[in-house]
PDB file of C-alpha atoms in Angstrom:
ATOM      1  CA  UNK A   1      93.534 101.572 106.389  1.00 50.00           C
ATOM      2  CA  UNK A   2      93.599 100.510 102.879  1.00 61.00           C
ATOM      3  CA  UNK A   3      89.449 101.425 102.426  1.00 66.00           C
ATOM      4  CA  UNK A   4      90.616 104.398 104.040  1.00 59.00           C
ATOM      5  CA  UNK A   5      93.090 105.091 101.506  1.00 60.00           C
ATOM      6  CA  UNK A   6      90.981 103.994  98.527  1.00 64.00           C
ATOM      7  CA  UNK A   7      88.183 106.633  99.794  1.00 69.00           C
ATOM      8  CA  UNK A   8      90.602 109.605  99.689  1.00 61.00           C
ATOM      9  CA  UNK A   9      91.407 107.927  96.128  1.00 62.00           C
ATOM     10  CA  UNK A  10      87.715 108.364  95.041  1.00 62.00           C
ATOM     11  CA  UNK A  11      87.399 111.481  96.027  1.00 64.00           C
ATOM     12  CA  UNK A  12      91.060 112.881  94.095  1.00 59.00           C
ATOM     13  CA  UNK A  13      89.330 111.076  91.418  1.00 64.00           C
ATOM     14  CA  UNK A  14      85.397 113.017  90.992  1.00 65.00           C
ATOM     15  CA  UNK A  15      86.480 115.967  92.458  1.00 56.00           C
ATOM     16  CA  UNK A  16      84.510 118.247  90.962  1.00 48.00           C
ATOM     17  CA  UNK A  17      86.948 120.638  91.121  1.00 43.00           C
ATOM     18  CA  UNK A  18      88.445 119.026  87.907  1.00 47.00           C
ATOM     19  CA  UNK A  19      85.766 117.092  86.541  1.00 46.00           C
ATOM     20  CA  UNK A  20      83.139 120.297  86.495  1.00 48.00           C
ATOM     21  CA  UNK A  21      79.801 119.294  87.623  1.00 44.00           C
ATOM     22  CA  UNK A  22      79.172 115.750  85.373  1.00 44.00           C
ATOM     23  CA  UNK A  23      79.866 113.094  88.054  1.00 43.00           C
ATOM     24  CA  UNK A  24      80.547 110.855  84.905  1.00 51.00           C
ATOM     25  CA  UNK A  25      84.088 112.443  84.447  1.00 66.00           C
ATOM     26  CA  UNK A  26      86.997 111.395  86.363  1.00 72.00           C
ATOM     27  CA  UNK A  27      89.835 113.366  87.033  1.00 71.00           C
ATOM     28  CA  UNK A  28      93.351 113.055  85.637  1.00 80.00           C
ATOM     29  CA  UNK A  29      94.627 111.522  89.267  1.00 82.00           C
ATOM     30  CA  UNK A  30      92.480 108.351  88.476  1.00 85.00           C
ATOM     31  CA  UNK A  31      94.663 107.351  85.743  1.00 89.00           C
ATOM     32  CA  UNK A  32      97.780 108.312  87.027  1.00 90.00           C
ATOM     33  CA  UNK A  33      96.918 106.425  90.234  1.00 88.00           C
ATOM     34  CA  UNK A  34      96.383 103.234  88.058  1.00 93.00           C
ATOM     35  CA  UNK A  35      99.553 103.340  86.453  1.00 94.00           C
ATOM     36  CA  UNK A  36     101.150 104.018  90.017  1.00 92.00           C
ATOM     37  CA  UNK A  37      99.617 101.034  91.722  1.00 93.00           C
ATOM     38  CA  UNK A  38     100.330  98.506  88.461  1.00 95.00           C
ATOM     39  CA  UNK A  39     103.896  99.492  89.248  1.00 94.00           C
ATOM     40  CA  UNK A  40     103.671  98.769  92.509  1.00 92.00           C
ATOM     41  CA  UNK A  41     102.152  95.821  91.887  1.00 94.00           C
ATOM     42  CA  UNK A  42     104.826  94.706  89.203  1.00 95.00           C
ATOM     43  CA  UNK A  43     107.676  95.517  91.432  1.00 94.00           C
ATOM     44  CA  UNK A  44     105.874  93.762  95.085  1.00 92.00           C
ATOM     45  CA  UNK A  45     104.027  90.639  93.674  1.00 91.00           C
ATOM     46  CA  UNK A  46     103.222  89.274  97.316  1.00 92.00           C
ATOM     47  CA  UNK A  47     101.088  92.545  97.321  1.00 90.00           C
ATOM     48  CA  UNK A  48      99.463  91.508  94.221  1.00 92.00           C
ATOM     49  CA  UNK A  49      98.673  87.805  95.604  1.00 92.00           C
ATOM     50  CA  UNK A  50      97.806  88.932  99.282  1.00 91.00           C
ATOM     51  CA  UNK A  51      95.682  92.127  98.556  1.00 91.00           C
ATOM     52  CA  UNK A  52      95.814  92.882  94.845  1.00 92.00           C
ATOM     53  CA  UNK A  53      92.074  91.486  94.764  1.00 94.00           C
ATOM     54  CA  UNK A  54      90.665  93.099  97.279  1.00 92.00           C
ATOM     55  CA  UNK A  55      91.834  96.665  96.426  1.00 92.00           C
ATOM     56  CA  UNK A  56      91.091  96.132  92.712  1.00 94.00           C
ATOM     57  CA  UNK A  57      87.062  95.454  94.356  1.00 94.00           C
ATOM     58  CA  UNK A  58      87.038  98.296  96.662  1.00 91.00           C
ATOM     59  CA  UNK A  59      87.895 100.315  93.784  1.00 91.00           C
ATOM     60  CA  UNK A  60      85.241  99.012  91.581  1.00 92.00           C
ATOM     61  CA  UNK A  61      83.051  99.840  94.623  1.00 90.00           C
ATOM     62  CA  UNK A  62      84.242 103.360  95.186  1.00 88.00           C
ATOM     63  CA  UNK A  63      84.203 105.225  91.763  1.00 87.00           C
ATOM     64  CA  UNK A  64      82.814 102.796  88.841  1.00 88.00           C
ATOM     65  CA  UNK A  65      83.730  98.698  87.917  1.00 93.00           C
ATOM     66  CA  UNK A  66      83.125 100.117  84.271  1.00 94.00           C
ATOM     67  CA  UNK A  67      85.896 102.815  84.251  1.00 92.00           C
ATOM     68  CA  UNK A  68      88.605 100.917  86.383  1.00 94.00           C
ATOM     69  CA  UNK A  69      88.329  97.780  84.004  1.00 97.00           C
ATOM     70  CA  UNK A  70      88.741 100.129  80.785  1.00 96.00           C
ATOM     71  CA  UNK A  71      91.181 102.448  82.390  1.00 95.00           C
ATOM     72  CA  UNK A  72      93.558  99.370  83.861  1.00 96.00           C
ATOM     73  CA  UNK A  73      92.912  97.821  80.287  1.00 97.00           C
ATOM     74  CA  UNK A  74      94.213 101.051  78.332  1.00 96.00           C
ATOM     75  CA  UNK A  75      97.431 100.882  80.570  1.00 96.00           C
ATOM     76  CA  UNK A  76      98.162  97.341  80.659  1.00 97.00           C
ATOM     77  CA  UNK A  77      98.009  96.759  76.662  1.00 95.00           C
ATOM     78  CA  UNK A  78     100.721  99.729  76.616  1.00 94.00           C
ATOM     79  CA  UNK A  79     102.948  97.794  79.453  1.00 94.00           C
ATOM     80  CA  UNK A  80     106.188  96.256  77.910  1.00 92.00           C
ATOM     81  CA  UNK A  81     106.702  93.282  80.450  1.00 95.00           C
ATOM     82  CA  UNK A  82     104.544  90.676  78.867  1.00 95.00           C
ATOM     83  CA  UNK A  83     105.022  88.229  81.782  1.00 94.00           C
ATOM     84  CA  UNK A  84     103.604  90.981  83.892  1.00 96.00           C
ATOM     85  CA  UNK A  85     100.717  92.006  81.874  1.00 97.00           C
ATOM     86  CA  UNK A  86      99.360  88.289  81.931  1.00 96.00           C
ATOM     87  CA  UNK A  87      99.830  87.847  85.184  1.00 96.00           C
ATOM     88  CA  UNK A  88      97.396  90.825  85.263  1.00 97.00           C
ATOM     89  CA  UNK A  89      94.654  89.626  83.290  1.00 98.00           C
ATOM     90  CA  UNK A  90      94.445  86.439  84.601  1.00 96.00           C
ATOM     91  CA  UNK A  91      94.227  88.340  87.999  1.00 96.00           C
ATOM     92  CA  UNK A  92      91.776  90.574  86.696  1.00 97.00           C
ATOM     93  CA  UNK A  93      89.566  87.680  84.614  1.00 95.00           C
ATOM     94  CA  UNK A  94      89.314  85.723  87.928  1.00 93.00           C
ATOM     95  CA  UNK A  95      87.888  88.992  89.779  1.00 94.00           C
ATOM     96  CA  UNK A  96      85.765  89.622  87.113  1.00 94.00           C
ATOM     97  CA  UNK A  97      83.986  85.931  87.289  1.00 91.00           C
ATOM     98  CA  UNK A  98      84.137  85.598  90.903  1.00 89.00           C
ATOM     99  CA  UNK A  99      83.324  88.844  92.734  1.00 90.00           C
ATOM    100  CA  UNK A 100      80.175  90.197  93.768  1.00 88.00           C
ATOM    101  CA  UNK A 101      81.331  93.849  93.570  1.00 90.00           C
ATOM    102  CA  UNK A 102      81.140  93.219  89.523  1.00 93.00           C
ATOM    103  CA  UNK A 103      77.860  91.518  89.264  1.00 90.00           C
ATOM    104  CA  UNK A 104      76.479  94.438  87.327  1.00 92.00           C
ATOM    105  CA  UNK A 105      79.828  94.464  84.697  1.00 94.00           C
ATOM    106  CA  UNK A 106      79.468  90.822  84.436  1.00 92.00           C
ATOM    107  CA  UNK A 107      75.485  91.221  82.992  1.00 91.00           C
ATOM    108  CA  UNK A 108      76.139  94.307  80.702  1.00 93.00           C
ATOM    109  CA  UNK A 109      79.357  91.874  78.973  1.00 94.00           C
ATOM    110  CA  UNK A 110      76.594  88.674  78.970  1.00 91.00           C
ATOM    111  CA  UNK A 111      73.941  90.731  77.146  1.00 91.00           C
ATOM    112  CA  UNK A 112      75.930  93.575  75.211  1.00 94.00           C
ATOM    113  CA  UNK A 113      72.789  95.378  74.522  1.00 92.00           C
ATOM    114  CA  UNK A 114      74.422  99.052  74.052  1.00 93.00           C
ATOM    115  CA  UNK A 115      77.182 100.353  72.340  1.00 93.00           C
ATOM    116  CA  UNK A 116      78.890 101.220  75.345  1.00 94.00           C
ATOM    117  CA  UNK A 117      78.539  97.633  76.583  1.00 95.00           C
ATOM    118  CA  UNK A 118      80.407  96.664  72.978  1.00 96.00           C
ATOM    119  CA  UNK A 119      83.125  99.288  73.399  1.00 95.00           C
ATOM    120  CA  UNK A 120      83.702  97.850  76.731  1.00 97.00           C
ATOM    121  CA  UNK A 121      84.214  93.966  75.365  1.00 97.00           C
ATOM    122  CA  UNK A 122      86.626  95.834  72.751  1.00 97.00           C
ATOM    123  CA  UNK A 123      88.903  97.323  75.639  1.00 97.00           C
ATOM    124  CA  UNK A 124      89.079  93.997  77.249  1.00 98.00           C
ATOM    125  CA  UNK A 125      89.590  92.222  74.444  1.00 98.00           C
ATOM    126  CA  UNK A 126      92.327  93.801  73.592  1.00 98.00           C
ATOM    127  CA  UNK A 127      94.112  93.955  76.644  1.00 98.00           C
ATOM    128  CA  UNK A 128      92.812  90.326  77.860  1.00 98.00           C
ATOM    129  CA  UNK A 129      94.803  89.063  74.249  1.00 97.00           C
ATOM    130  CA  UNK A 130      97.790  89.290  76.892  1.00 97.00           C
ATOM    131  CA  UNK A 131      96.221  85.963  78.297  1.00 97.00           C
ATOM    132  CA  UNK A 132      94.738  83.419  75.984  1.00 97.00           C
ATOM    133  CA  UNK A 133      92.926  81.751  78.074  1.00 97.00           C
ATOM    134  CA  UNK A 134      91.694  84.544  79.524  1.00 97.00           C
ATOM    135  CA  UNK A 135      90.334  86.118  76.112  1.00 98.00           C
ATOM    136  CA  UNK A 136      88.716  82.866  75.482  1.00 97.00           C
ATOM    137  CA  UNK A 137      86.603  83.163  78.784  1.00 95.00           C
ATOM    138  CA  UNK A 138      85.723  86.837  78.144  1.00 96.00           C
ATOM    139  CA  UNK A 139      84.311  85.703  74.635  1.00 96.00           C
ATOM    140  CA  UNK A 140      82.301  82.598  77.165  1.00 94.00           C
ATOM    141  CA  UNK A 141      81.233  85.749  78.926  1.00 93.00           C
ATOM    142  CA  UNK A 142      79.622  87.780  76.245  1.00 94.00           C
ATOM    143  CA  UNK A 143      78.088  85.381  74.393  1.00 93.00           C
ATOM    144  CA  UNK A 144      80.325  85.116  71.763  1.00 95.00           C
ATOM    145  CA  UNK A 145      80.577  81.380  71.211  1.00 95.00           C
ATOM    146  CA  UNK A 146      82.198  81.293  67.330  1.00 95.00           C
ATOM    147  CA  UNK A 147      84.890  83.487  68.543  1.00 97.00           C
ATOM    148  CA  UNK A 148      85.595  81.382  71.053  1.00 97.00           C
ATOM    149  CA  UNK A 149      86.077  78.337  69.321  1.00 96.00           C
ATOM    150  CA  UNK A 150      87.963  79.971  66.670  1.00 97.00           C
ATOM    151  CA  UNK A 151      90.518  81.085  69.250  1.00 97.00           C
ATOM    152  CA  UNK A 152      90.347  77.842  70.553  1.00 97.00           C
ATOM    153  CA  UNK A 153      91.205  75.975  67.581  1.00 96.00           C
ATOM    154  CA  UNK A 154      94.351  78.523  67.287  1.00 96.00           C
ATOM    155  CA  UNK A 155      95.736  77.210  70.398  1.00 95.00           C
ATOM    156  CA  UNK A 156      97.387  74.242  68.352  1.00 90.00           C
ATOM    157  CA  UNK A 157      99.770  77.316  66.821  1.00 91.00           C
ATOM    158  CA  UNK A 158     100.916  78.250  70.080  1.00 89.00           C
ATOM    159  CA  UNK A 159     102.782  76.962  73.057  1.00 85.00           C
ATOM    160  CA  UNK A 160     101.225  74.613  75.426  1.00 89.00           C
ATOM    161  CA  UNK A 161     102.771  75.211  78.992  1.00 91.00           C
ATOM    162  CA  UNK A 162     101.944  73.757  81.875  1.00 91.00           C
ATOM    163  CA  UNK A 163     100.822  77.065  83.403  1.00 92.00           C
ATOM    164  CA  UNK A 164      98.355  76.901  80.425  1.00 94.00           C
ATOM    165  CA  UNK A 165      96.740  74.564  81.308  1.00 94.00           C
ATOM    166  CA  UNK A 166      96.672  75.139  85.049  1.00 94.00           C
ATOM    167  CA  UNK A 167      94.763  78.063  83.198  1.00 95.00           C
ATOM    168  CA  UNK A 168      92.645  75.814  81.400  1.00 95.00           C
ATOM    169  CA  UNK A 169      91.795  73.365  84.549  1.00 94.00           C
ATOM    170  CA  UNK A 170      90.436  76.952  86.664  1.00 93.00           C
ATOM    171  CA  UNK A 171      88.253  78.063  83.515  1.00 94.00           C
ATOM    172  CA  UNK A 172      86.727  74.379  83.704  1.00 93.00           C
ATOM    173  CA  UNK A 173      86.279  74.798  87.319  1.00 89.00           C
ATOM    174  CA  UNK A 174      84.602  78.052  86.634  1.00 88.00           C
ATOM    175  CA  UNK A 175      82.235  76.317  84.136  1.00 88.00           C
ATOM    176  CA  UNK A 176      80.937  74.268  86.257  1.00 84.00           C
ATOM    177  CA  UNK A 177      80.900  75.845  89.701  1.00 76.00           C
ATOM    178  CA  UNK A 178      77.273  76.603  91.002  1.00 61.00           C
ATOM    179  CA  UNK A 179      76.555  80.011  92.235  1.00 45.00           C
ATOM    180  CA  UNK A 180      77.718  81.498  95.299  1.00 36.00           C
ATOM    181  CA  UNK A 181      79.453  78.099  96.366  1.00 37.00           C
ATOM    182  CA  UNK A 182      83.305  77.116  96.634  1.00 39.00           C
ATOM    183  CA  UNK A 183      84.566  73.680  97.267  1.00 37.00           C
ATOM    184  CA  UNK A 184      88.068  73.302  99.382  1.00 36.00           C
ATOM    185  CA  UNK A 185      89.593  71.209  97.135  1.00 40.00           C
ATOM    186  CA  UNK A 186      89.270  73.681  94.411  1.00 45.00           C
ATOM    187  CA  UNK A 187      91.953  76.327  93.962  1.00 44.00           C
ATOM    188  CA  UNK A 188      88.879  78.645  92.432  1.00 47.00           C
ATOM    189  CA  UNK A 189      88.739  79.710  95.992  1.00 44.00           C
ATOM    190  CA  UNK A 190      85.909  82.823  95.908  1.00 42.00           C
ATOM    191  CA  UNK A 191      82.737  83.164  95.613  1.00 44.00           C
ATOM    192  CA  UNK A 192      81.157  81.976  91.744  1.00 45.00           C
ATOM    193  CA  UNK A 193      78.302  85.280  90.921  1.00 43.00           C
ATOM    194  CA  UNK A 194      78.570  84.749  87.305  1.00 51.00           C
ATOM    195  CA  UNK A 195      75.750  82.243  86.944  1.00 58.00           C
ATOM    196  CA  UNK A 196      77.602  79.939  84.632  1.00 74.00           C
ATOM    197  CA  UNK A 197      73.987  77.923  84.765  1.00 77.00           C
ATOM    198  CA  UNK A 198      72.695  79.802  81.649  1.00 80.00           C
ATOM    199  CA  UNK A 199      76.338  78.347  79.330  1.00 87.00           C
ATOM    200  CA  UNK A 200      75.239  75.034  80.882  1.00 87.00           C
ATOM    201  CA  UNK A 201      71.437  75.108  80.222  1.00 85.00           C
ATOM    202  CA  UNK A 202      72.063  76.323  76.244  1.00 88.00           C
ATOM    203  CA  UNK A 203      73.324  72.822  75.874  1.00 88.00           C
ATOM    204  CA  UNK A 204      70.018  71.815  75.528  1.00 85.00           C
ATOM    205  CA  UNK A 205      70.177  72.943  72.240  1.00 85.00           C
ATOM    206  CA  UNK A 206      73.241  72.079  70.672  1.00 86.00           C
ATOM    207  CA  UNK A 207      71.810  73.088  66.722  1.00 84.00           C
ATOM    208  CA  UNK A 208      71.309  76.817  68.488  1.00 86.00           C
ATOM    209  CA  UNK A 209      74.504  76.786  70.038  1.00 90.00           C
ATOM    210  CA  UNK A 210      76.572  74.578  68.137  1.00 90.00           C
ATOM    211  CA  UNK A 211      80.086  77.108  68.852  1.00 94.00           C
ATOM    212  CA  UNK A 212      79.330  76.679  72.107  1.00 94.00           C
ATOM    213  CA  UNK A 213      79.087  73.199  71.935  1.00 93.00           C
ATOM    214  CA  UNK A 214      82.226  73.413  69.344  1.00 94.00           C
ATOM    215  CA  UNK A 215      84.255  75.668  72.167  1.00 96.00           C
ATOM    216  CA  UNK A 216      83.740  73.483  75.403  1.00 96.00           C
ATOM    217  CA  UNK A 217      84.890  70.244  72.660  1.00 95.00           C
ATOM    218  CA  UNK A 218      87.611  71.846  71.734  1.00 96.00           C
ATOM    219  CA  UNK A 219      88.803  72.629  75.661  1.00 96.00           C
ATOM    220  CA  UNK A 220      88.614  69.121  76.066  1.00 96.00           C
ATOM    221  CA  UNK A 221      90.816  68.125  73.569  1.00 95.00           C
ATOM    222  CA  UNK A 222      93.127  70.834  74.989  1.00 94.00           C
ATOM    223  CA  UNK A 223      93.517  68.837  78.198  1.00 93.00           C
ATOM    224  CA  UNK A 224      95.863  65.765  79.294  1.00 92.00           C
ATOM    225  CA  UNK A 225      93.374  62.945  81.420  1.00 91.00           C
ATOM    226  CA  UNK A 226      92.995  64.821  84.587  1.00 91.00           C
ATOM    227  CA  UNK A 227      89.874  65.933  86.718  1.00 92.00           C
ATOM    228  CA  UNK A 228      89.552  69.198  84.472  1.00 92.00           C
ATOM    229  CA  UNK A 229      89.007  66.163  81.969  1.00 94.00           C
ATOM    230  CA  UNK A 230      86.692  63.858  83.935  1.00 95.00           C
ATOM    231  CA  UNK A 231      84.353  66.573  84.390  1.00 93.00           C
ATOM    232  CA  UNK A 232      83.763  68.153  81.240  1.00 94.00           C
ATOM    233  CA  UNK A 233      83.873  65.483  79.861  1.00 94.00           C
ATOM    234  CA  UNK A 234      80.934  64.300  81.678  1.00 92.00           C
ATOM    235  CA  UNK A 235      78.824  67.604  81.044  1.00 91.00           C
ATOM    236  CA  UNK A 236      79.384  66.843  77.261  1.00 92.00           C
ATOM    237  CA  UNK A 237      78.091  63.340  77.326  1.00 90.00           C
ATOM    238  CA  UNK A 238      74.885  64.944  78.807  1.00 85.00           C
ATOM    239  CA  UNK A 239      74.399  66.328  75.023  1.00 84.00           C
ATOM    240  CA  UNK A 240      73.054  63.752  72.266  1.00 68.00           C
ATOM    241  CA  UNK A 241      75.788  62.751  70.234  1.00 59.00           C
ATOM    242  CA  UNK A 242      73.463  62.401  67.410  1.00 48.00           C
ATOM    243  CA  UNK A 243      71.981  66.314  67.803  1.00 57.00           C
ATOM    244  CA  UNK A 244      75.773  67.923  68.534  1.00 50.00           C
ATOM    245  CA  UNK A 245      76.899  66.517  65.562  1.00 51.00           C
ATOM    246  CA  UNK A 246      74.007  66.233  62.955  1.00 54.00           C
ATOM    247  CA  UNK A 247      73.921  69.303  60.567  1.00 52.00           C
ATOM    248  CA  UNK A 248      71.411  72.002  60.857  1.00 51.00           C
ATOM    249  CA  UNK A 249      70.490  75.238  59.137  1.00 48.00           C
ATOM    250  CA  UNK A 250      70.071  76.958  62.478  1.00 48.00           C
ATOM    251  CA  UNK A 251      72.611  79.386  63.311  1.00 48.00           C
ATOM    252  CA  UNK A 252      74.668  79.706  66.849  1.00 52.00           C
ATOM    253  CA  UNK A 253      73.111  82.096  69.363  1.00 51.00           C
ATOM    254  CA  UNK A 254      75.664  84.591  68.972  1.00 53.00           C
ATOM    255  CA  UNK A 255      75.137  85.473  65.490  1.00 46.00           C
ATOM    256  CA  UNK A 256      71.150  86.368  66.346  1.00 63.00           C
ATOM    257  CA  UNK A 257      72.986  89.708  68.242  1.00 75.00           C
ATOM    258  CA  UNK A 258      73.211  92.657  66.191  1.00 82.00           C
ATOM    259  CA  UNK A 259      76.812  93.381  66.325  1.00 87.00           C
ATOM    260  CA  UNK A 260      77.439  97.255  65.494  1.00 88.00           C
ATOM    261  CA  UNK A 261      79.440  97.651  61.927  1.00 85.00           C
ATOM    262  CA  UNK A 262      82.558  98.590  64.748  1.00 87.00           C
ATOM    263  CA  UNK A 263      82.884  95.288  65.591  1.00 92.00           C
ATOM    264  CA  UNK A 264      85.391  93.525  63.341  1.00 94.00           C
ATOM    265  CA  UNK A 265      86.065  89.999  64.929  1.00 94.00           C
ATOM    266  CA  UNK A 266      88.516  89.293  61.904  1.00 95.00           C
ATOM    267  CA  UNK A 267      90.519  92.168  63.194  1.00 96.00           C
ATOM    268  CA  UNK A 268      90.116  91.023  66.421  1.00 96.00           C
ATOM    269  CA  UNK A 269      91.158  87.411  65.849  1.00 96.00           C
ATOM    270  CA  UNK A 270      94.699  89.060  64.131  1.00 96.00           C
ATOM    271  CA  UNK A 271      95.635  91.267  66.975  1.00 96.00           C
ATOM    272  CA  UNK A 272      94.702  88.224  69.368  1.00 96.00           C
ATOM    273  CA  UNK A 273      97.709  86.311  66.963  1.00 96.00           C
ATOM    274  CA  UNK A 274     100.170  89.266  67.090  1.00 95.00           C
ATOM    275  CA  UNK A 275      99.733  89.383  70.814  1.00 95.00           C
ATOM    276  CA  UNK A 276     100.167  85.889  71.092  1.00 94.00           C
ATOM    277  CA  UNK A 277     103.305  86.135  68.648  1.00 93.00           C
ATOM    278  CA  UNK A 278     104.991  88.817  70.867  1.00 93.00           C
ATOM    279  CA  UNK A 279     104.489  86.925  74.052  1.00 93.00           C
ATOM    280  CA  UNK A 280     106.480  83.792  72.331  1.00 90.00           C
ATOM    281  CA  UNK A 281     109.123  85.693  71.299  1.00 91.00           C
ATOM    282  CA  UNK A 282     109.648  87.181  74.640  1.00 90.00           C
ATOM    283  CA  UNK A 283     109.026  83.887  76.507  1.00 87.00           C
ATOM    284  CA  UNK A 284     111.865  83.127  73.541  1.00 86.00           C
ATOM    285  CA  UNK A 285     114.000  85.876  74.563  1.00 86.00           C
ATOM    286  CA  UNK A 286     114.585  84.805  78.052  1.00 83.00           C
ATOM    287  CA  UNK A 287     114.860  81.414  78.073  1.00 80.00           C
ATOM    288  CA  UNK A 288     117.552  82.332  76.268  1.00 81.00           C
ATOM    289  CA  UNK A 289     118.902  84.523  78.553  1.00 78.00           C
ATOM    290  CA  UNK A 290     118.776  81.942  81.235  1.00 77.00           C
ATOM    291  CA  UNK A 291     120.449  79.557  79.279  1.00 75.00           C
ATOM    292  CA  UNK A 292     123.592  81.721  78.590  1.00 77.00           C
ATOM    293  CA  UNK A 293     123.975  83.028  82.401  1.00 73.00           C
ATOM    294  CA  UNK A 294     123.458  79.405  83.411  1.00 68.00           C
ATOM    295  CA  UNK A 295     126.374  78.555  81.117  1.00 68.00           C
ATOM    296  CA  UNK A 296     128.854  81.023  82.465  1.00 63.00           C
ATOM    297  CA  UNK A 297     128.548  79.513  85.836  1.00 59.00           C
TER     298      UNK A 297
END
């Protein structure tokens, strides 16, 4: 039934009746159907949990992975609950590493070889700021290894819950799941297609890509002892100590790109803060709130 529903959905949204003859366009009811089902999906989380996944896939299926992720990214960095929005793009993070249906979005964010594969990063980014962790693993994702580790080293200036680093544990199961497999300990439970293999392999050469090297040190630090711990720890002590460390006129990999004059990871590192600063001071806001109607009782 839901398919069902999803196809009528795709259709409302390329009719050509409003969208002329370019199947490129969408139509008006796309959108408006995004915002609908977010707020369904704020106000019935168990439908989020139990089917939010699956609908979010058929939909990248149906009409385009490209325009749904930019579309629900336009409408969730406008959305006001900041609990909510995170929830989101963690939700929508762990799709976008683990389901087939987004293979193809997952290689046009590794190689950013067009501008259109940039201006997609840039909507994500900006919307994924909701999550930090999240953010972090979309800069994993693309390549873009001295971002990363700059975020990463900003984590001391923020709050360290233990639901971030539940966060932290998944992205270091993600790291080092192999393709296609899931174990049934791990609560990563779907199906790996980003072939994290490639991160792993550019180890071998730490002076190329010392960030990346930099990024996965600094996660480490990030976590208590635990099996998160154990295991990256591990794939570090695979690297030479003597050739992570040594100095070396060889840049990181992701500075060889050619990043279009657009790109402004400055300005993207200060909205990541002021996202990050808003989501403290509504954590802030209702802890206090909780406090004061726990007092009156």
């Amino acid at each position: 039934v839901v398919t069902l529903d999803l196809t009528v959905v795709k259709m409302l949204a390329t009719s050509q009746a409003y969208t002329g003859n370019s199947s490129n366009k969408l139509t008006p009811y796309f959108r408006q159907f995004l915002v609908k089902l977010l707020q369904f999906f704020h106000s019935n989380r168990r439908l989020l949990e139990a089917r939010g996944s699956f609908i979010i896939r058929q939909l990248c299926v149906l009409i385009d992975a490209h325009h749904v992720y930019i579309t629900i990214a336009e409408i969730l960095l406008e959305e006001s609950n900041f609990e909510f929005a995170s929830l989101m793009v963690q939700s929508l993070n762990m799709i976008l590493f683990t389901a087939k249906e987004l293979l193809e979005l997952r290689i046009e964010l590794q190689n950013l070889a067009t501008t259109e594969s940039w201006e997609l990063f840039l909507s994500l980014y900006h919307c994924w700021c909701h999550n930090s962790v999240a953010t972090v693993a979309l800069c994993l994702l693309s390549q873009n290894y001295g971002h990363a580790a700059q975020l990463i080293e900003y984590f001391g200036n923020i709050e360290i819950t233990s639901g971030f680093l539940q966060e932290v544990d998944k992205l270091i199961q993600l790291l080092e799941s192999p393709i296609f497999t899931c174990t049934s300990h791990s609560s990563v439970c779907a199906r790996v297609t980003y072939n994290f293999v490639v991160l792993r392999l550019q180890l071998l050469d730490p002076h190329g890509h010392s960030d990346l090297v930099r990024s996965l040190y600094g996660l480490l630090m990030l976590l208590p002892q635990s099996t998160a711990f154990t295991t990256l720890q591990h794939r570090l002590s695979c690297i030479p100590t003597l050739l992570a460390t040594q100095p070396t006129a060889k840049r990181s990999c992701d500075a060889k790109r050619l990043v279009p004059s657009s790109v402004k990871f400055d300005s993207l590192f200060e909205h990541f803060k002021v996202m990050q600063s808003k989501h403290y001071e509504a954590n802030k806001a209702k802890t206090t709130e909780i406090l004061i109607t726990v007092q009156h009782f």
